[in-house]
Short mmCIF file of C-alpha atoms in Angstrom, two decimals:
data_model
loop_
_atom_site.label_atom_id
_atom_site.label_comp_id
_atom_site.label_asym_id
_atom_site.label_seq_id
_atom_site.Cartn_x
_atom_site.Cartn_y
_atom_site.Cartn_z
CA MET A 112 -165.82 6.04 105.15
CA GLY A 113 -164.25 9.17 103.86
CA VAL A 114 -161.04 10.62 105.34
CA TYR A 115 -162.88 13.36 107.27
CA GLU A 116 -165.29 10.74 108.75
CA GLU A 117 -162.10 8.84 109.88
CA LEU A 118 -160.48 11.73 111.51
CA GLN A 119 -163.73 12.33 113.46
CA ALA A 120 -163.85 8.48 114.38
CA ARG A 121 -160.23 8.68 115.68
CA GLY A 122 -161.06 11.71 117.76
CA LEU A 123 -158.92 14.05 115.93
CA ILE A 124 -161.28 16.94 115.20
CA ALA A 125 -162.85 19.38 117.80
CA GLN A 126 -164.11 22.52 115.97
CA VAL A 127 -164.52 23.53 112.37
CA THR A 128 -165.76 26.71 110.82
CA ASN A 129 -167.71 25.18 107.97
CA GLU A 130 -168.09 21.38 108.35
CA GLU A 131 -169.74 20.59 105.14
CA GLU A 132 -167.50 22.47 102.98
CA ILE A 133 -164.48 21.28 104.83
CA ARG A 134 -165.56 17.64 104.70
CA LYS A 135 -166.29 17.90 100.84
CA MET A 136 -162.72 19.60 100.19
CA VAL A 137 -160.88 17.09 102.52
CA ASN A 138 -162.64 13.86 100.98
CA GLU A 139 -162.09 15.09 97.50
CA GLY A 140 -158.42 15.81 98.02
CA LYS A 141 -158.78 19.50 97.39
CA ALA A 142 -157.34 20.93 100.74
CA VAL A 143 -154.10 22.79 100.80
CA PHE A 144 -153.55 22.94 104.41
CA TYR A 145 -150.90 24.00 106.74
CA ILE A 146 -149.76 23.31 110.34
CA GLY A 147 -147.24 25.53 112.08
CA PHE A 148 -144.02 24.20 113.74
CA ASP A 149 -141.90 26.10 116.20
CA PRO A 150 -138.13 25.68 115.24
CA THR A 151 -136.64 26.22 118.67
CA ALA A 152 -134.99 22.80 118.87
CA ASP A 153 -133.16 20.69 116.14
CA SER A 154 -135.61 17.83 116.58
CA LEU A 155 -139.36 17.15 116.65
CA HIS A 156 -140.66 15.33 119.65
CA VAL A 157 -143.68 13.03 120.48
CA GLY A 158 -145.81 16.17 121.08
CA HIS A 159 -145.82 16.67 117.31
CA PHE A 160 -146.88 13.37 116.68
CA MET A 161 -150.60 14.05 116.14
CA ALA A 162 -149.94 16.65 113.64
CA LEU A 163 -147.51 14.66 111.68
CA CYS A 164 -150.03 11.69 111.54
CA LEU A 165 -152.81 13.93 110.50
CA MET A 166 -150.66 15.47 107.57
CA LYS A 167 -149.75 12.03 106.49
CA ARG A 168 -153.43 10.83 106.48
CA LEU A 169 -154.59 13.94 104.66
CA GLN A 170 -151.72 13.63 102.05
CA MET A 171 -152.60 9.87 101.52
CA ALA A 172 -156.14 11.14 100.59
CA GLY A 173 -154.79 13.46 97.87
CA ASN A 174 -154.57 16.51 99.79
CA LYS A 175 -151.37 18.93 99.89
CA PRO A 176 -149.74 19.60 103.34
CA ILE A 177 -147.63 22.79 104.15
CA ALA A 178 -145.51 22.76 107.08
CA LEU A 179 -144.93 26.16 108.22
CA ILE A 180 -141.84 26.89 110.38
CA GLY A 181 -142.25 29.81 112.61
CA GLY A 182 -138.78 31.43 111.99
CA GLY A 183 -140.53 34.79 112.24
CA THR A 184 -143.29 34.46 114.94
CA GLY A 185 -140.51 32.24 116.93
CA MET A 186 -138.83 35.67 117.64
CA ILE A 187 -141.60 36.97 119.74
CA GLY A 188 -143.83 35.47 122.46
CA ASP A 189 -146.61 32.94 122.02
CA PRO A 190 -149.50 33.83 124.51
CA SER A 191 -150.67 30.20 124.99
CA GLY A 192 -149.39 29.66 128.56
CA ARG A 193 -145.60 30.19 128.19
CA SER A 194 -144.08 32.22 131.08
CA ASP A 195 -140.89 33.15 129.48
CA MET A 196 -140.04 35.01 126.26
CA ARG A 197 -138.50 32.86 123.52
CA GLN A 198 -134.56 33.15 122.90
CA MET A 199 -133.69 34.98 119.78
CA MET A 200 -132.30 32.67 117.19
CA THR A 201 -129.74 33.25 114.39
CA PRO A 202 -131.11 32.69 110.76
CA GLU A 203 -128.36 29.78 110.63
CA THR A 204 -129.72 28.13 113.57
CA ILE A 205 -133.27 28.35 112.22
CA GLN A 206 -132.28 26.91 108.89
CA HIS A 207 -130.37 24.04 110.69
CA ASN A 208 -133.43 23.09 112.71
CA CYS A 209 -135.68 23.49 109.66
CA ASP A 210 -133.34 20.95 107.79
CA CYS A 211 -133.53 18.53 110.61
CA PHE A 212 -137.33 18.85 110.92
CA LYS A 213 -137.78 18.17 107.11
CA LYS A 214 -135.58 15.09 107.44
CA GLN A 215 -137.87 13.68 110.31
CA MET A 216 -141.05 14.85 108.59
CA SER A 217 -140.09 12.95 105.45
CA ARG A 218 -140.75 9.70 107.24
CA PHE A 219 -144.37 10.90 107.51
CA ILE A 220 -144.83 13.20 104.42
CA ASP A 221 -143.81 13.11 100.80
CA PHE A 222 -141.98 16.30 99.73
CA SER A 223 -141.16 15.18 96.25
CA GLU A 224 -142.52 16.82 93.07
CA GLY A 225 -144.26 19.58 94.99
CA LYS A 226 -146.53 17.17 96.87
CA ALA A 227 -145.81 19.06 100.01
CA LEU A 228 -143.93 22.19 101.11
CA MET A 229 -142.07 23.44 103.94
CA VAL A 230 -141.85 27.33 104.14
CA ASN A 231 -140.69 29.73 106.87
CA ASN A 232 -142.79 32.66 107.84
CA ALA A 233 -139.64 34.76 108.30
CA ASP A 234 -139.77 35.13 104.50
CA TRP A 235 -142.56 37.73 104.78
CA LEU A 236 -142.66 38.75 108.41
CA LEU A 237 -139.08 40.00 108.76
CA ASN A 238 -139.48 42.15 105.76
CA LEU A 239 -142.53 43.82 106.91
CA ASN A 240 -142.85 47.77 107.24
CA TYR A 241 -144.52 48.42 110.60
CA ILE A 242 -146.62 51.30 109.21
CA GLU A 243 -147.87 49.38 106.32
CA PHE A 244 -148.61 46.43 108.48
CA LEU A 245 -150.72 48.47 110.74
CA ARG A 246 -152.58 49.98 107.74
CA GLU A 247 -153.11 46.70 106.10
CA VAL A 248 -153.94 44.42 108.89
CA GLY A 249 -154.67 46.50 112.00
CA PRO A 250 -158.11 47.78 110.87
CA HIS A 251 -159.50 44.15 110.79
CA PHE A 252 -159.07 43.26 114.28
CA SER A 253 -160.92 44.38 117.31
CA VAL A 254 -159.08 44.78 120.54
CA ASN A 255 -162.05 44.12 122.56
CA ASN A 256 -162.45 40.70 120.83
CA MET A 257 -158.78 39.96 121.07
CA LEU A 258 -158.87 40.49 124.84
CA ARG A 259 -161.93 38.01 125.10
CA ALA A 260 -159.65 35.29 123.55
CA GLU A 261 -158.87 32.56 125.98
CA CYS A 262 -155.17 32.74 125.17
CA TYR A 263 -154.96 36.27 126.08
CA LYS A 264 -157.25 36.03 129.14
CA GLN A 265 -154.71 33.66 130.74
CA ARG A 266 -151.89 35.78 130.12
CA MET A 267 -153.47 38.94 131.26
CA GLU A 268 -153.42 37.78 135.00
CA LYS A 269 -149.56 37.38 134.81
CA GLY A 270 -148.87 40.38 132.48
CA LEU A 271 -149.10 40.48 128.66
CA SER A 272 -146.58 42.30 126.84
CA PHE A 273 -147.50 44.28 123.74
CA LEU A 274 -144.86 42.06 121.85
CA GLU A 275 -147.01 38.91 122.73
CA PHE A 276 -150.15 41.01 121.96
CA ASN A 277 -149.16 40.95 118.23
CA TYR A 278 -148.94 37.29 118.06
CA MET A 279 -152.42 36.82 116.75
CA LEU A 280 -151.83 39.34 114.04
CA MET A 281 -148.74 37.80 112.97
CA GLN A 282 -150.34 34.18 112.91
CA SER A 283 -153.35 35.64 110.98
CA TYR A 284 -150.90 37.11 108.48
CA ASP A 285 -149.34 33.87 107.95
CA PHE A 286 -152.50 32.28 106.91
CA TYR A 287 -153.31 35.34 104.50
CA GLU A 288 -149.65 35.06 102.91
CA LEU A 289 -150.03 31.34 102.53
CA PHE A 290 -153.34 31.70 100.81
CA LEU A 291 -151.91 34.20 98.33
CA ARG A 292 -148.50 32.50 97.67
CA TYR A 293 -149.62 28.77 97.70
CA GLY A 294 -153.35 28.61 97.49
CA CYS A 295 -153.58 27.37 101.07
CA ASN A 296 -157.31 27.15 101.77
CA MET A 297 -157.22 25.35 105.26
CA GLN A 298 -155.27 25.60 108.64
CA PHE A 299 -154.93 23.09 111.35
CA GLY A 300 -153.97 23.71 114.78
CA GLY A 301 -154.29 22.89 118.67
CA ASP A 302 -157.33 23.77 120.49
CA ASP A 303 -155.41 26.46 122.29
CA GLN A 304 -154.92 28.09 118.84
CA TRP A 305 -158.44 28.61 117.96
CA SER A 306 -158.80 32.31 118.46
CA ASN A 307 -155.52 32.88 116.37
CA MET A 308 -156.90 30.63 113.58
CA LEU A 309 -160.13 32.37 113.39
CA GLY A 310 -158.27 35.67 113.10
CA GLY A 311 -156.51 34.12 110.00
CA THR A 312 -159.83 33.05 108.48
CA GLU A 313 -161.55 36.32 109.10
CA LEU A 314 -158.61 38.44 107.64
CA ILE A 315 -158.67 36.67 104.54
CA ARG A 316 -162.48 37.14 104.20
CA ARG A 317 -162.27 40.82 105.06
CA LYS A 318 -159.35 41.53 102.48
CA LEU A 319 -160.40 39.28 99.82
CA GLY A 320 -164.20 39.02 99.97
CA LYS A 321 -166.74 36.58 101.50
CA ASP A 322 -166.18 34.02 98.60
CA ALA A 323 -162.52 33.53 99.66
CA HIS A 324 -162.06 29.87 100.71
CA ALA A 325 -160.36 29.83 104.05
CA MET A 326 -161.22 27.01 106.60
CA THR A 327 -160.09 26.29 110.04
CA ILE A 328 -160.01 22.99 112.13
CA THR A 329 -158.60 22.35 115.44
CA LEU A 330 -157.09 19.18 116.69
CA LEU A 331 -159.16 17.83 119.76
CA LEU A 332 -155.94 16.97 122.05
CA ASN A 333 -153.35 18.87 120.43
CA SER A 334 -152.36 20.60 123.63
CA GLU A 335 -152.50 17.36 125.48
CA GLY A 336 -150.43 15.90 122.75
CA LYS A 337 -147.63 18.52 123.30
CA LYS A 338 -147.63 17.18 127.10
CA MET A 339 -146.93 13.78 125.56
CA GLY A 340 -143.38 15.04 124.44
CA LYS A 341 -142.50 15.55 128.25
CA THR A 342 -141.50 12.94 130.91
CA GLN A 343 -139.82 13.36 134.17
CA SER A 344 -136.47 12.96 132.47
CA GLY A 345 -137.07 15.50 129.79
CA ALA A 346 -138.42 15.49 126.08
CA VAL A 347 -138.98 12.39 124.15
CA TRP A 348 -137.36 13.21 120.83
CA LEU A 349 -137.80 11.82 117.22
CA ASP A 350 -134.16 12.19 116.77
CA PRO A 351 -132.60 8.73 117.71
CA ASN A 352 -129.40 10.51 118.97
CA LYS A 353 -131.52 12.40 121.55
CA THR A 354 -133.99 9.48 122.33
CA SER A 355 -132.76 6.07 121.27
CA PRO A 356 -135.35 3.79 119.60
CA PHE A 357 -135.52 1.73 122.84
CA GLU A 358 -136.33 4.54 124.87
CA PHE A 359 -138.91 5.76 122.42
CA TYR A 360 -140.41 2.29 122.33
CA GLN A 361 -140.58 2.14 126.13
CA TYR A 362 -142.13 5.47 126.46
CA TRP A 363 -145.18 4.15 124.31
CA ARG A 364 -145.00 0.87 126.01
CA ASN A 365 -145.58 2.48 129.39
CA VAL A 366 -148.52 4.74 128.59
CA GLU A 367 -151.47 4.75 131.12
CA ASP A 368 -154.05 2.09 130.56
CA ALA A 369 -156.69 4.60 130.05
CA ASP A 370 -154.77 6.29 127.06
CA VAL A 371 -153.60 3.21 125.18
CA LEU A 372 -156.64 2.96 122.80
CA LYS A 373 -156.84 6.74 122.46
CA CYS A 374 -153.23 6.72 121.23
CA LEU A 375 -153.80 3.79 118.98
CA ARG A 376 -156.65 5.58 117.21
CA MET A 377 -155.00 8.97 117.03
CA LEU A 378 -151.45 8.07 116.25
CA THR A 379 -151.36 4.65 114.49
CA PHE A 380 -152.35 3.82 110.83
CA LEU A 381 -154.07 0.49 112.02
CA PRO A 382 -157.54 0.02 110.90
CA LEU A 383 -160.36 1.24 113.22
CA GLU A 384 -162.06 -2.05 113.17
CA GLN A 385 -158.81 -3.61 114.56
CA ILE A 386 -158.58 -1.06 117.30
CA ASP A 387 -162.32 -1.39 118.22
CA GLU A 388 -161.80 -5.09 118.83
CA MET A 389 -159.33 -3.98 121.81
CA ASP A 390 -162.14 -2.17 123.47
CA SER A 391 -162.94 -5.16 125.63
CA TRP A 392 -159.37 -6.08 126.51
CA GLU A 393 -158.33 -6.07 130.01
CA GLY A 394 -155.40 -7.15 132.28
CA SER A 395 -152.53 -8.71 130.19
CA GLN A 396 -154.32 -8.13 126.97
CA LEU A 397 -153.79 -4.24 127.63
CA ASN A 398 -150.12 -4.86 127.74
CA GLN A 399 -150.34 -6.55 124.35
CA ALA A 400 -152.20 -3.34 123.16
CA LYS A 401 -149.40 -1.19 124.54
CA GLU A 402 -146.82 -3.36 122.56
CA ILE A 403 -148.58 -2.96 119.50
CA LEU A 404 -148.84 0.85 119.97
CA ALA A 405 -145.26 1.07 120.98
CA TYR A 406 -144.18 -1.06 117.79
CA GLU A 407 -146.35 0.67 115.39
CA LEU A 408 -144.97 4.05 116.43
CA THR A 409 -141.39 3.16 116.73
CA ALA A 410 -141.59 1.51 113.30
CA LEU A 411 -143.15 4.75 111.90
CA VAL A 412 -140.36 6.88 113.16
CA HIS A 413 -137.31 4.57 113.09
CA GLY A 414 -138.04 1.99 110.73
CA GLU A 415 -139.25 -1.77 111.15
CA GLU A 416 -135.69 -3.23 111.99
CA GLU A 417 -135.32 -0.72 114.83
CA ALA A 418 -138.73 -1.34 116.05
CA LYS A 419 -138.03 -5.13 116.19
CA LYS A 420 -134.85 -4.62 118.11
CA ALA A 421 -136.60 -2.48 120.59
CA GLN A 422 -139.36 -4.80 121.14
CA GLU A 423 -137.01 -7.70 121.60
CA SER A 424 -134.84 -5.85 123.93
CA ALA A 425 -137.99 -4.78 125.94
CA ARG A 426 -139.24 -8.30 126.26
CA ALA A 427 -135.80 -9.65 127.03
CA LEU A 428 -135.69 -6.95 129.92
CA PHE A 429 -139.06 -7.96 131.24
CA THR A 430 -138.00 -11.70 131.19
CA GLY A 431 -134.54 -10.95 132.63
CA GLY A 432 -132.65 -11.59 129.43
CA SER A 433 -130.26 -9.36 127.73
CA ALA A 434 -131.49 -6.06 126.45
CA ALA A 435 -129.01 -5.13 123.74
CA GLN A 436 -130.78 -1.93 122.59
CA MET A 437 -131.09 -0.39 126.04
CA PRO A 438 -129.37 2.99 126.38
CA THR A 439 -125.94 2.59 128.02
CA ALA A 440 -124.02 4.75 130.40
CA SER A 441 -120.14 4.25 130.39
CA LEU A 442 -118.06 4.78 133.54
CA THR A 443 -114.47 5.74 133.46
CA GLU A 444 -111.69 4.97 135.97
CA GLU A 445 -111.98 8.45 137.58
CA ASP A 446 -115.65 7.52 138.52
CA PHE A 447 -114.43 4.68 140.97
CA THR A 448 -112.99 5.17 144.36
CA ASP A 449 -110.68 2.13 145.56
CA GLY A 450 -112.18 0.12 142.66
CA GLN A 451 -115.81 0.60 143.73
CA ILE A 452 -118.80 3.03 142.88
CA ASP A 453 -121.88 3.34 145.09
CA ILE A 454 -125.47 3.14 143.72
CA LEU A 455 -126.02 6.75 144.36
CA ALA A 456 -122.96 7.90 142.12
CA ILE A 457 -124.29 5.24 139.58
CA LEU A 458 -127.64 6.80 139.39
CA GLN A 459 -126.30 10.28 139.12
CA LYS A 460 -123.59 9.43 136.45
CA SER A 461 -126.07 7.48 134.35
CA ASP A 462 -128.40 10.41 134.29
CA LEU A 463 -131.19 8.49 135.79
CA CYS A 464 -131.03 11.14 138.79
CA ALA A 465 -129.92 14.64 138.56
CA SER A 466 -128.17 14.69 142.05
CA ARG A 467 -127.06 12.30 144.98
CA SER A 468 -129.75 13.57 147.01
CA GLU A 469 -132.42 12.72 144.37
CA ALA A 470 -130.77 9.27 144.06
CA ARG A 471 -130.98 8.91 147.83
CA ARG A 472 -134.66 9.50 147.97
CA ASN A 473 -135.29 6.96 145.13
CA VAL A 474 -133.37 4.21 146.80
CA GLU A 475 -134.98 4.92 150.19
CA GLN A 476 -138.50 4.94 148.55
CA GLY A 477 -137.79 1.62 146.93
CA GLY A 478 -137.78 2.96 143.45
CA VAL A 479 -134.28 1.53 142.32
CA SER A 480 -133.34 -2.01 141.20
CA VAL A 481 -130.25 -3.54 139.76
CA ASP A 482 -130.56 -6.75 137.58
CA GLY A 483 -134.05 -7.12 138.63
CA GLU A 484 -133.27 -6.94 142.42
CA GLN A 485 -134.46 -4.03 144.54
CA VAL A 486 -131.70 -1.86 146.07
CA LYS A 487 -132.65 -1.19 149.63
CA ASP A 488 -129.26 0.38 151.05
CA ILE A 489 -127.79 3.56 149.95
CA LYS A 490 -124.36 2.30 150.58
CA THR A 491 -124.62 -0.45 148.31
CA ALA A 492 -121.46 -0.31 145.94
CA TYR A 493 -120.26 -2.28 142.79
CA THR A 494 -116.81 -3.11 141.61
CA LYS A 495 -115.28 -2.50 138.23
CA GLU A 496 -115.38 -6.29 137.55
CA GLN A 497 -119.09 -6.28 138.08
CA LEU A 498 -119.67 -3.52 135.61
CA SER A 499 -117.37 -5.16 133.05
CA GLY A 500 -118.62 -7.12 129.95
CA GLU A 501 -122.48 -6.60 129.86
CA GLY A 502 -122.46 -4.61 132.97
CA ILE A 503 -125.43 -4.17 135.15
CA VAL A 504 -129.10 -2.97 134.40
CA VAL A 505 -130.34 -0.17 136.73
CA LYS A 506 -133.87 0.63 136.92
CA ARG A 507 -135.44 3.83 138.54
CA GLY A 508 -139.31 3.82 138.64
CA LYS A 509 -141.18 1.96 136.13
CA LYS A 510 -139.96 3.50 132.87
CA ASN A 511 -136.32 4.58 133.30
CA PHE A 512 -133.58 2.13 132.41
CA ARG A 513 -129.64 2.19 131.79
CA ARG A 514 -127.24 -0.54 131.03
CA VAL A 515 -124.19 0.67 133.17
CA VAL A 516 -120.86 -0.35 132.00
CA THR A 517 -117.11 0.27 132.41
CA GLN A 518 -115.11 1.65 129.34
#
């Protein structure tokens, strides 16, 4: 099985512009491909996982990845469903975020000796002359065709600014520049980016002739993959200072039963034969599959040692033991009243709930436990002595845990 066939078998490819040629280039290691990343944060999150794993798979087969940082396009809107305009970022902030991205990506991608590149589209977009850009790029785009694109049709109902309308031209120009500068002959993106990607392929062919090799592939569930990065309590980051290895492990340990095999195929590097054997697993065996998924992905991002610690802590938590790696919330003297603190304050101060009213609802609905025992009374309080030493383990819902201790 070639690498392209493996990508298909793992459910990663949805659409391509020229399957036979793409298959040949990918399998022979001749693809120089790019995937774009938005530098609006100083850490990648699990919604980027699919793209990172794809880049790793293709590089292992001899292909060359280009991680394109959208420092230029990030300064305008993206007509893919966002309701708010992006915040303007300083060049220093963008560079800091790029440095953080590269450090995290290096766990997946080998940047040594030119085997992969990280480039910023601000290098060419910010210096464009508007009139020259219109003359060079504008004639190759039909407004009628652009308005038929799904990404724009969705935005038309809410209002599409001219600023955002330019996004397709900017993204298409990225592919054109990458083709000229680095010989980039292939682009990957989410299913919500298909129209923009086709624009880039067409721009290269129109400007450089039909023989120019420019291919597009979309990832089947990239838009769903972006949702993976969000939970009720916020984003699940790859930075251990934002999301601890234990929290990261627990996130994958608690995926839905229906998603576990899909995630194993798409995101891990386990042999397909091993994953296919799990197709018939049910009940407690599915929990074992979730443990395998959580361990493999935690090891990929944080290393084997942290993955083992997270797994041991998760198992200890389940059996009532000591979960040493669990994220901890520390209370100060000021948090206590007459030497006590009630459960609602604990939930709020440990960031398990955003407010006392939310904490009250969770307790009243039976969604809170302390050291494995359900808390039924909102007036339940704990002393400083009870929170000293190893403290208490507070759980909200099925996935949110904190060890709460006094300083």
